[in-house]
Amino acid sequence: MSAPSPRPGIKKIAPYVPGKDSIDGRATIAKLSSNEGALGPSPKAMAAYLKAAGELHRYPDGDSSKLRAAIGRHYGLDPDRIVCGTGSDELLNLLVRAYCGPGDELIYSQHGFLMYALNALGAGATPVAAPEADYCADVDALLAKVSDRTRMVCLANPNNPTGSYLSKDDVRRLQAGLPNNVLLVIDAAYAEYVSRNDYESGVELVDGAENVVMTRTFSKIYGLGGVRLGWMYGPAAIVDVMNRLRQPFNVTLPAQVAGIAALGDIAHTDASRTNNDIWLPWLSAELGRLGLRPLPSVGNFILVGFGSKARAVAANDWMMSDGLIPRLVAGYGLPEHLRITIGTEAEMKAVRESLSRFVAHS
Ligand SMILES: Cc1ncc(COP(=O)(O)O)c(C=O)c1O
């Protein structure tokens, strides 16, 4: 008898490599590798989390009902059409497991968030990359990849790691061009940071179609990446499918209470957005002045071009030796770039200082 073997596709997965969180033999001054909230968790979320410690023997509410009600109130949505998950990662994974299998295709854009392709492989489906135009998803290129086998299109809007976004008109054109049996997943993990008039997160499209869902996260502006909390808004039929497939207690009790408290801490969310509104344009302008190539971004990070792979790796090592951790993004087909998360004023000034010495030296 041969040893147990996994389903086809799983061995093709190169496990996701998270951003580094420490530097060997050196104190970390700033971790700028995972697009976490610059100002940390909300004090109200921390208090709620600590208060939950005495209840840790209890199973959480399996329906996350209070959390869904709080999300519904905050975003003006029907709680019955919300599903919460262990990070939006869990929901993205469950969607693929529910709607894609062997022989099916999942379309994503060339430099789109990595997990879409990995989830497709895990389900035995085939990931299909559509080329981008100028580091931005291209509606025509995505539609050109649709075949009889297509079951899902995954679009991060804004996209990680490029920081680019599609306008609401473009996303509507994408949805309008898809057959009704193809599910459009709009991953709006960074929606709270975007302040462009021509952007919408996906709510309106979900409301107007049977084949669109939107995923969101508490890991970015709400600063709760460590508790793993995300949510999805979708048509009732897809919500029903997700509730059948998810684990009965998929969101932990501390995550639920921390999420509710974070939503209520408007001052903290506003401060986080303001911090980004100041330091994103500032760092972009400063890096441009140094002769580097920061791409326009509407998220809480910047993709910076260094002109060659060797120079991007050298810049990564240089920043690390200064206690700053950026993200190498060769895994996204971007070997000449580094992604840098927007942090606090002190962190951003340290990045500018470090890269200005790097440029002078190289
Ligand atoms: C575009 C995008 N989608 C989803 C995620 C996953 O977020 P979560 O922490 O909610 O699982 C990330 C995390 O970086 C992301 O960048």
Coordinates of N, CA and C in Angstrom, one line a residue, residues 21-236:
D21 N 8.7 39.4 10.7 CA 8.3 40.2 11.9 C 9.4 40.5 12.8
S22 N 10.6 40.0 12.5 CA 11.8 40.4 13.3 C 13.1 40.3 12.4
I23 N 14.1 40.9 13.0 CA 15.4 40.9 12.2 C 16.4 40.2 13.1
D24 N 17.1 39.2 12.6 CA 18.1 38.5 13.4 C 19.1 39.4 14.0
G25 N 19.3 39.3 15.3 CA 20.3 40.0 16.0 C 20.2 41.5 16.1
R26 N 19.0 42.0 15.9 CA 18.8 43.5 15.8 C 17.4 43.9 16.3
A27 N 17.4 45.0 17.0 CA 16.0 45.4 17.4 C 15.2 46.0 16.3
T28 N 14.0 45.6 16.2 CA 13.1 46.1 15.1 C 12.6 47.5 15.5
I29 N 12.8 48.4 14.6 CA 12.3 49.8 14.8 C 10.9 49.9 14.2
A30 N 10.7 49.2 13.1 CA 9.4 49.3 12.5 C 9.1 48.1 11.6
K31 N 8.0 47.4 11.9 CA 7.6 46.3 11.0 C 6.6 46.8 10.0
L32 N 7.1 46.9 8.8 CA 6.3 47.5 7.7 C 6.1 46.5 6.6
S33 N 5.9 45.3 7.0 CA 5.8 44.2 6.0 C 4.5 43.5 5.8
S34 N 3.5 43.9 6.6 CA 2.2 43.2 6.5 C 1.0 44.1 6.5
N35 N 1.2 45.4 6.2 CA 0.0 46.3 6.1 C -0.9 46.3 7.3
E36 N -0.3 46.2 8.5 CA -1.1 46.3 9.7 C -1.4 47.7 10.0
G37 N -2.4 47.9 10.8 CA -2.8 49.3 11.2 C -1.7 50.0 11.9
A38 N -1.4 51.2 11.4 CA -0.2 52.0 11.9 C -0.3 52.3 13.4
L39 N -1.5 52.6 13.8 CA -1.7 53.0 15.2 C -2.0 51.9 16.2
G40 N -1.9 50.7 15.8 CA -2.2 49.6 16.7 C -3.7 49.4 16.9
P41 N -4.0 48.5 17.8 CA -5.5 48.2 18.0 C -6.1 49.4 18.8
S42 N -7.4 49.5 18.6 CA -8.1 50.6 19.4 C -8.1 50.2 20.9
P43 N -7.9 51.2 21.7 CA -7.9 51.0 23.2 C -9.2 50.3 23.6
K44 N -10.3 50.7 23.0 CA -11.6 50.0 23.3 C -11.6 48.6 23.0
A45 N -11.0 48.2 21.9 CA -10.9 46.8 21.5 C -10.0 46.0 22.5
M46 N -8.9 46.7 22.9 CA -8.1 46.0 23.8 C -8.8 45.7 25.2
A47 N -9.5 46.7 25.6 CA -10.3 46.6 26.9 C -11.3 45.5 26.8
A48 N -12.0 45.4 25.6 CA -13.0 44.4 25.4 C -12.4 43.0 25.4
Y49 N -11.2 42.9 24.8 CA -10.5 41.7 24.6 C -10.1 41.2 26.0
L50 N -9.5 42.1 26.8 CA -9.1 41.7 28.2 C -10.3 41.3 29.0
K51 N -11.4 42.0 28.9 CA -12.6 41.6 29.7 C -13.1 40.2 29.3
A52 N -12.8 39.8 28.1 CA -13.3 38.5 27.7 C -12.5 37.4 28.3
A53 N -11.4 37.7 28.9 CA -10.5 36.6 29.4 C -11.2 35.7 30.4
G54 N -12.1 36.3 31.2 CA -12.8 35.5 32.2 C -13.9 34.5 31.6
E55 N -14.1 34.7 30.3 CA -15.1 33.9 29.7 C -14.5 32.8 28.7
L56 N -13.2 32.7 28.8 CA -12.6 31.8 27.8 C -13.0 30.4 27.8
H57 N -13.6 29.9 28.9 CA -14.1 28.5 28.9 C -15.4 28.4 28.1
R58 N -16.0 29.5 27.7 CA -17.2 29.4 26.9 C -17.0 29.3 25.4
Y59 N -17.8 28.5 24.7 CA -17.8 28.6 23.3 C -18.3 30.0 22.9
P60 N -17.8 30.5 21.7 CA -18.3 31.7 21.2 C -19.7 31.6 20.7
D61 N -20.4 32.7 20.4 CA -21.7 32.6 19.7 C -21.3 32.1 18.3
G62 N -21.9 31.0 17.9 CA -21.6 30.4 16.6 C -22.0 31.2 15.4
D63 N -23.0 32.1 15.6 CA -23.5 32.9 14.5 C -22.9 34.3 14.5
S64 N -22.0 34.6 15.5 CA -21.5 35.9 15.6 C -22.6 37.0 15.5
S65 N -23.7 36.7 16.2 CA -24.9 37.6 15.9 C -24.7 39.0 16.3
K66 N -24.1 39.2 17.5 CA -23.9 40.6 18.0 C -22.9 41.3 17.1
L67 N -21.9 40.6 16.7 CA -20.9 41.2 15.8 C -21.5 41.6 14.4
R68 N -22.3 40.6 13.9 CA -23.0 40.9 12.6 C -23.9 42.1 12.7
A69 N -24.6 42.2 13.8 CA -25.5 43.3 14.0 C -24.7 44.6 14.1
A70 N -23.6 44.6 14.8 CA -22.7 45.8 14.9 C -22.2 46.2 13.5
I71 N -21.8 45.2 12.7 CA -21.3 45.5 11.4 C -22.4 46.1 10.5
G72 N -23.6 45.5 10.6 CA -24.7 45.9 9.9 C -25.1 47.4 10.2
R73 N -25.1 47.7 11.5 CA -25.4 49.1 11.9 C -24.3 50.0 11.4
H74 N -23.1 49.6 11.5 CA -22.0 50.5 11.1 C -21.9 50.8 9.6
Y75 N -22.2 49.8 8.9 CA -22.1 50.0 7.4 C -23.4 50.1 6.7
G76 N -24.5 50.0 7.5 CA -25.9 50.2 6.9 C -26.2 48.9 6.1
L77 N -25.9 47.7 6.6 CA -26.2 46.5 5.8 C -27.1 45.6 6.6
D78 N -27.8 44.7 5.9 CA -28.6 43.7 6.6 C -27.7 42.6 7.2
P79 N -27.8 42.4 8.5 CA -26.9 41.5 9.2 C -27.1 40.0 8.7
D80 N -28.3 39.7 8.2 CA -28.6 38.4 7.7 C -27.8 38.0 6.5
R81 N -27.2 39.1 5.9 CA -26.5 38.8 4.6 C -25.0 39.0 4.9
I82 N -24.6 38.9 6.2 CA -23.2 39.0 6.5 C -22.7 37.7 7.1
V83 N -21.6 37.3 6.7 CA -20.9 36.1 7.4 C -19.6 36.5 7.9
C84 N -19.3 36.2 9.2 CA -18.0 36.5 9.8 C -17.1 35.3 9.7
G85 N -15.8 35.6 9.7 CA -14.8 34.6 9.5 C -13.5 34.9 10.3
T86 N -12.7 33.8 10.3 CA -11.4 33.9 10.9 C -10.4 34.7 10.0
G87 N -10.6 36.0 9.9 CA -9.9 36.7 8.9 C -10.7 36.6 7.6
S88 N -10.5 37.6 6.7 CA -11.2 37.4 5.4 C -10.5 36.3 4.7
D89 N -9.3 35.9 5.0 CA -8.6 34.7 4.5 C -9.5 33.5 4.5
E90 N -10.2 33.3 5.7 CA -11.0 32.1 5.8 C -12.2 32.1 4.8
L91 N -12.8 33.3 4.7 CA -13.9 33.5 3.8 C -13.6 33.3 2.4
L92 N -12.4 33.9 2.0 CA -11.9 33.7 0.6 C -11.7 32.2 0.3
N93 N -11.1 31.5 1.3 CA -10.9 30.1 1.1 C -12.2 29.3 1.0
L94 N -13.1 29.6 1.9 CA -14.4 28.9 1.8 C -15.2 29.1 0.5
L95 N -15.1 30.4 0.1 CA -15.8 30.7 -1.2 C -15.3 29.8 -2.3
V96 N -13.9 29.7 -2.4 CA -13.3 28.9 -3.5 C -13.7 27.4 -3.3
R97 N -13.7 26.9 -2.0 CA -14.1 25.5 -1.8 C -15.5 25.3 -2.1
A98 N -16.4 26.3 -1.9 CA -17.8 26.1 -2.2 C -18.1 26.1 -3.7
Y99 N -17.4 26.9 -4.5 CA -17.8 27.2 -5.9 C -16.8 26.7 -6.9
C100 N -15.6 26.2 -6.5 CA -14.6 25.8 -7.5 C -14.1 24.4 -7.1
G101 N -13.9 23.6 -8.2 CA -13.4 22.2 -7.9 C -12.6 21.8 -9.1
P102 N -12.2 20.5 -9.2 CA -11.3 20.1 -10.3 C -12.0 20.4 -11.6
G103 N -11.2 20.9 -12.6 CA -11.7 21.2 -13.9 C -12.2 22.6 -14.0
D104 N -12.4 23.3 -12.9 CA -12.9 24.7 -12.9 C -11.7 25.7 -12.9
E105 N -12.0 26.9 -13.4 CA -11.0 27.9 -13.4 C -11.4 29.1 -12.5
L106 N -10.4 29.7 -11.9 CA -10.5 30.9 -11.1 C -9.6 31.9 -11.7
I107 N -10.2 33.1 -12.1 CA -9.4 34.2 -12.7 C -9.0 35.2 -11.7
Y108 N -7.8 35.6 -11.8 CA -7.3 36.7 -10.9 C -6.4 37.6 -11.7
S109 N -6.0 38.8 -11.2 CA -5.2 39.6 -12.1 C -3.7 39.3 -11.7
Q110 N -2.9 39.5 -12.7 CA -1.5 39.2 -12.6 C -0.7 39.4 -11.3
H111 N -0.9 40.6 -10.8 CA -0.2 40.9 -9.5 C -1.2 41.0 -8.4
G112 N -2.3 40.2 -8.5 CA -3.4 40.2 -7.5 C -2.9 39.5 -6.2
F113 N -3.7 39.7 -5.2 CA -3.4 39.0 -3.9 C -3.1 37.5 -4.1
L114 N -2.0 37.0 -3.5 CA -1.6 35.7 -3.8 C -2.5 34.6 -3.4
M115 N -3.3 34.8 -2.3 CA -4.1 33.7 -1.8 C -5.2 33.2 -2.8
Y116 N -5.6 34.0 -3.8 CA -6.6 33.5 -4.7 C -6.1 32.3 -5.5
A117 N -4.9 32.4 -6.0 CA -4.3 31.3 -6.8 C -4.1 30.1 -5.9
L118 N -3.6 30.3 -4.6 CA -3.4 29.2 -3.7 C -4.7 28.5 -3.3
N119 N -5.7 29.3 -3.1 CA -7.0 28.7 -2.8 C -7.5 27.9 -3.9
A120 N -7.3 28.3 -5.1 CA -7.8 27.6 -6.3 C -7.1 26.2 -6.4
L121 N -5.8 26.2 -6.2 CA -5.0 25.0 -6.2 C -5.5 24.0 -5.1
G122 N -5.7 24.6 -3.9 CA -6.2 23.8 -2.8 C -7.5 23.1 -3.1
A123 N -8.3 23.7 -3.9 CA -9.6 23.1 -4.3 C -9.5 22.2 -5.5
G124 N -8.3 22.1 -6.1 CA -8.2 21.3 -7.3 C -8.5 22.0 -8.5
A125 N -8.8 23.3 -8.4 CA -9.2 24.1 -9.6 C -7.9 24.7 -10.2
T126 N -8.1 25.4 -11.3 CA -6.9 26.0 -12.0 C -7.0 27.5 -11.9
P127 N -5.9 28.1 -11.3 CA -5.8 29.6 -11.3 C -5.4 30.1 -12.7
V128 N -6.1 31.1 -13.1 CA -5.8 31.7 -14.4 C -5.5 33.2 -14.2
A129 N -4.3 33.6 -14.5 CA -3.9 35.0 -14.3 C -4.2 35.8 -15.6
A130 N -4.8 37.0 -15.4 CA -5.0 38.0 -16.5 C -4.0 39.1 -16.4
P131 N -3.4 39.5 -17.5 CA -2.3 40.5 -17.5 C -2.9 41.8 -17.0
E132 N -2.0 42.6 -16.4 CA -2.4 43.9 -15.9 C -1.9 45.0 -16.8
A133 N -2.5 46.2 -16.7 CA -2.0 47.4 -17.5 C -1.5 48.3 -16.5
D134 N -0.2 48.6 -16.5 CA 0.5 49.5 -15.6 C 0.2 49.2 -14.1
Y135 N 0.4 48.0 -13.8 CA 0.2 47.5 -12.4 C -1.2 47.7 -11.9
C136 N -2.2 47.6 -12.8 CA -3.6 47.8 -12.3 C -4.4 46.7 -13.0
A137 N -5.3 46.1 -12.3 CA -6.2 45.1 -12.9 C -6.8 45.7 -14.2
D138 N -7.0 44.9 -15.2 CA -7.5 45.3 -16.5 C -8.8 44.6 -16.8
V139 N -9.9 45.3 -16.9 CA -11.2 44.6 -17.0 C -11.3 43.8 -18.3
D140 N -10.8 44.4 -19.4 CA -10.9 43.6 -20.7 C -10.0 42.4 -20.6
A141 N -8.8 42.5 -20.0 CA -8.0 41.3 -19.9 C -8.6 40.2 -19.0
L142 N -9.3 40.6 -17.9 CA -10.0 39.7 -17.1 C -11.1 39.0 -17.8
L143 N -11.9 39.8 -18.5 CA -13.0 39.2 -19.3 C -12.5 38.3 -20.4
A144 N -11.4 38.6 -21.0 CA -10.9 37.8 -22.1 C -10.5 36.4 -21.6
K145 N -10.3 36.3 -20.3 CA -9.9 34.9 -19.8 C -11.1 34.1 -19.5
V146 N -12.3 34.6 -19.5 CA -13.5 33.8 -19.2 C -13.7 32.7 -20.2
S147 N -13.9 31.5 -19.7 CA -14.2 30.4 -20.5 C -15.4 29.6 -19.9
D148 N -15.7 28.5 -20.6 CA -16.8 27.7 -20.0 C -16.5 27.1 -18.7
R149 N -15.2 27.1 -18.4 CA -14.8 26.5 -17.1 C -14.7 27.5 -16.0
T150 N -14.8 28.8 -16.3 CA -14.6 29.8 -15.3 C -15.8 29.7 -14.2
R151 N -15.4 29.7 -13.0 CA -16.4 29.7 -11.9 C -16.3 30.9 -11.0
M152 N -15.1 31.6 -11.0 CA -15.0 32.7 -10.1 C -13.9 33.7 -10.6
V153 N -14.2 34.9 -10.3 CA -13.2 36.0 -10.6 C -12.9 36.7 -9.3
C154 N -11.6 36.7 -8.8 CA -11.3 37.4 -7.6 C -10.5 38.7 -7.9
L155 N -11.0 39.7 -7.3 CA -10.5 41.0 -7.5 C -10.2 41.7 -6.2
A156 N -9.0 42.0 -5.9 CA -8.7 42.8 -4.7 C -8.8 44.3 -5.1
N157 N -9.7 45.0 -4.4 CA -9.9 46.4 -4.8 C -10.0 47.3 -3.6
P158 N -9.0 48.1 -3.2 CA -7.7 48.2 -3.9 C -6.9 46.9 -3.8
N159 N -5.9 46.8 -4.7 CA -5.1 45.6 -4.7 C -3.9 45.7 -3.9
N160 N -3.6 44.6 -3.2 CA -2.3 44.4 -2.5 C -1.5 43.4 -3.4
P161 N -0.3 43.7 -3.8 CA 0.6 44.7 -3.3 C 0.8 46.0 -4.1
T162 N 0.0 46.1 -5.2 CA 0.3 47.3 -6.1 C -0.3 48.6 -5.6
G163 N -1.4 48.5 -4.8 CA -2.0 49.8 -4.2 C -2.9 50.4 -5.2
S164 N -3.1 49.8 -6.4 CA -4.0 50.4 -7.4 C -5.4 50.0 -7.2
Y165 N -6.4 50.6 -7.9 CA -7.8 50.3 -7.7 C -8.5 50.4 -9.0
L166 N -9.6 49.8 -9.1 CA -10.5 50.0 -10.3 C -11.7 50.9 -9.8
S167 N -12.1 51.8 -10.7 CA -13.2 52.7 -10.4 C -14.5 51.9 -10.3
K168 N -15.5 52.5 -9.7 CA -16.8 51.7 -9.6 C -17.3 51.4 -11.0
D169 N -17.1 52.3 -12.0 CA -17.6 52.0 -13.4 C -16.9 50.8 -13.9
D170 N -15.6 50.7 -13.7 CA -14.8 49.6 -14.2 C -15.3 48.3 -13.5
V171 N -15.5 48.3 -12.2 CA -15.9 47.1 -11.6 C -17.3 46.7 -12.1
R172 N -18.2 47.7 -12.3 CA -19.5 47.4 -12.8 C -19.4 46.8 -14.2
R173 N -18.5 47.3 -15.0 CA -18.3 46.7 -16.4 C -17.8 45.3 -16.3
L174 N -16.9 45.0 -15.3 CA -16.5 43.7 -15.1 C -17.6 42.7 -14.8
Q175 N -18.4 43.1 -13.9 CA -19.6 42.3 -13.4 C -20.5 42.1 -14.6
A176 N -20.8 43.2 -15.3 CA -21.8 43.1 -16.4 C -21.3 42.2 -17.5
G177 N -20.0 42.0 -17.7 CA -19.4 41.2 -18.7 C -19.3 39.7 -18.3
L178 N -19.6 39.4 -17.1 CA -19.4 38.0 -16.6 C -20.7 37.2 -16.8
P179 N -20.7 35.9 -17.2 CA -21.9 35.1 -17.2 C -22.4 35.1 -15.7
N180 N -23.7 34.9 -15.6 CA -24.4 34.9 -14.3 C -23.9 33.8 -13.4
N181 N -23.4 32.7 -14.0 CA -22.9 31.6 -13.1 C -21.5 31.8 -12.6
V182 N -20.8 32.9 -13.0 CA -19.5 33.1 -12.5 C -19.6 34.1 -11.3
L183 N -19.0 33.7 -10.2 CA -19.0 34.5 -9.0 C -17.9 35.5 -9.0
L184 N -18.3 36.8 -8.8 CA -17.3 37.9 -8.7 C -17.0 38.1 -7.2
V185 N -15.8 37.9 -6.8 CA -15.4 38.2 -5.4 C -14.7 39.5 -5.3
I186 N -15.2 40.5 -4.7 CA -14.5 41.7 -4.5 C -13.9 41.8 -3.1
D187 N -12.6 41.7 -3.1 CA -11.9 41.7 -1.8 C -11.5 43.2 -1.5
A188 N -12.3 43.7 -0.5 CA -12.1 45.2 -0.3 C -11.4 45.4 1.1
A189 N -10.3 44.6 1.3 CA -9.6 44.6 2.6 C -9.2 46.1 3.0
Y190 N -8.9 46.9 2.0 CA -8.3 48.2 2.2 C -9.4 49.3 2.0
A191 N -10.6 49.0 1.9 CA -11.7 50.0 1.5 C -11.7 51.2 2.4
E192 N -11.5 51.0 3.7 CA -11.6 52.1 4.6 C -10.6 53.2 4.4
Y193 N -9.5 52.9 3.7 CA -8.5 53.9 3.5 C -8.7 54.7 2.3
V194 N -9.7 54.3 1.4 CA -9.8 54.9 0.1 C -10.7 56.1 0.2
S195 N -10.3 57.3 -0.4 CA -11.2 58.4 -0.3 C -11.3 59.0 -1.7
R196 N -11.5 58.2 -2.7 CA -11.7 58.6 -4.1 C -13.2 58.6 -4.5
N197 N -13.6 59.7 -5.1 CA -15.0 59.8 -5.5 C -15.5 58.6 -6.4
D198 N -14.6 58.1 -7.2 CA -15.0 57.1 -8.2 C -14.8 55.7 -7.7
Y199 N -14.6 55.6 -6.4 CA -14.4 54.2 -5.8 C -15.7 53.8 -5.0
E200 N -16.0 52.5 -5.1 CA -17.0 52.0 -4.2 C -16.5 50.6 -3.8
S201 N -16.9 50.2 -2.6 CA -16.3 49.0 -2.0 C -16.9 47.7 -2.6
G202 N -18.2 47.8 -3.1 CA -18.8 46.6 -3.6 C -20.2 46.4 -3.1
V203 N -20.6 47.1 -2.1 CA -21.9 46.9 -1.5 C -23.0 47.1 -2.5
E204 N -22.9 48.1 -3.3 CA -24.0 48.4 -4.3 C -24.1 47.3 -5.3
L205 N -22.9 46.8 -5.7 CA -22.9 45.7 -6.7 C -23.5 44.4 -6.1
V206 N -23.2 44.1 -4.9 CA -23.8 43.0 -4.2 C -25.3 43.1 -4.2
D207 N -25.8 44.3 -3.9 CA -27.2 44.5 -3.8 C -27.9 44.3 -5.1
G208 N -27.2 44.6 -6.2 CA -27.8 44.5 -7.5 C -27.6 43.3 -8.3
A209 N -27.0 42.3 -7.7 CA -26.6 41.1 -8.5 C -26.7 39.8 -7.7
E210 N -26.8 38.7 -8.3 CA -26.8 37.4 -7.6 C -25.4 36.8 -7.5
N211 N -24.5 37.3 -8.3 CA -23.2 36.7 -8.5 C -22.0 37.5 -8.0
V212 N -22.3 38.4 -7.0 CA -21.2 39.2 -6.4 C -21.2 39.1 -4.9
V213 N -20.0 38.9 -4.3 CA -19.8 39.0 -2.9 C -18.7 40.0 -2.6
M214 N -18.7 40.6 -1.4 CA -17.6 41.5 -1.0 C -17.0 41.0 0.3
T215 N -15.7 40.9 0.4 CA -15.1 40.5 1.7 C -14.4 41.7 2.3
R216 N -14.4 41.8 3.6 CA -13.8 42.9 4.3 C -13.0 42.3 5.5
T217 N -12.1 43.2 6.1 CA -11.3 42.7 7.2 C -11.2 43.6 8.4
F218 N -10.9 43.1 9.5 CA -10.6 43.9 10.7 C -9.1 44.0 10.9
S219 N -8.3 43.5 9.9 CA -6.8 43.4 10.1 C -6.1 44.7 9.7
K220 N -6.8 45.6 9.0 CA -6.1 46.7 8.5 C -6.4 48.0 9.3
I221 N -7.4 48.7 8.9 CA -7.6 50.0 9.6 C -8.0 49.8 11.0
Y222 N -8.6 48.6 11.3 CA -9.0 48.4 12.7 C -7.9 47.8 13.6
G223 N -6.8 47.4 12.9 CA -5.6 47.0 13.7 C -5.8 45.7 14.5
L224 N -6.6 44.8 13.9 CA -6.9 43.5 14.7 C -6.4 42.3 14.0
G225 N -5.3 42.4 13.2 CA -4.8 41.3 12.5 C -4.5 40.1 13.4
G226 N -4.1 40.3 14.6 CA -3.8 39.2 15.5 C -4.9 38.4 16.0
V227 N -6.1 38.9 16.0 CA -7.3 38.1 16.5 C -7.9 37.4 15.3
R228 N -7.6 37.7 14.1 CA -8.2 37.1 12.9 C -9.7 37.3 12.8
L229 N -10.0 38.3 12.1 CA -11.5 38.6 12.0 C -11.8 39.3 10.6
G230 N -12.7 38.7 9.9 CA -13.1 39.3 8.6 C -14.6 39.1 8.5
W231 N -15.2 39.7 7.4 CA -16.6 39.4 7.1 C -16.9 39.5 5.6
M232 N -18.0 39.0 5.3 CA -18.4 38.9 3.9 C -19.8 39.4 3.8
Y233 N -20.1 40.1 2.7 CA -21.5 40.6 2.5 C -21.9 40.0 1.1
G234 N -23.0 39.3 1.1 CA -23.4 38.7 -0.2 C -24.9 38.4 -0.4
P235 N -25.3 37.9 -1.5 CA -26.7 37.5 -1.7 C -27.1 36.4 -0.7
A236 N -28.4 36.3 -0.4 CA -28.8 35.4 0.7 C -28.4 34.0 0.3

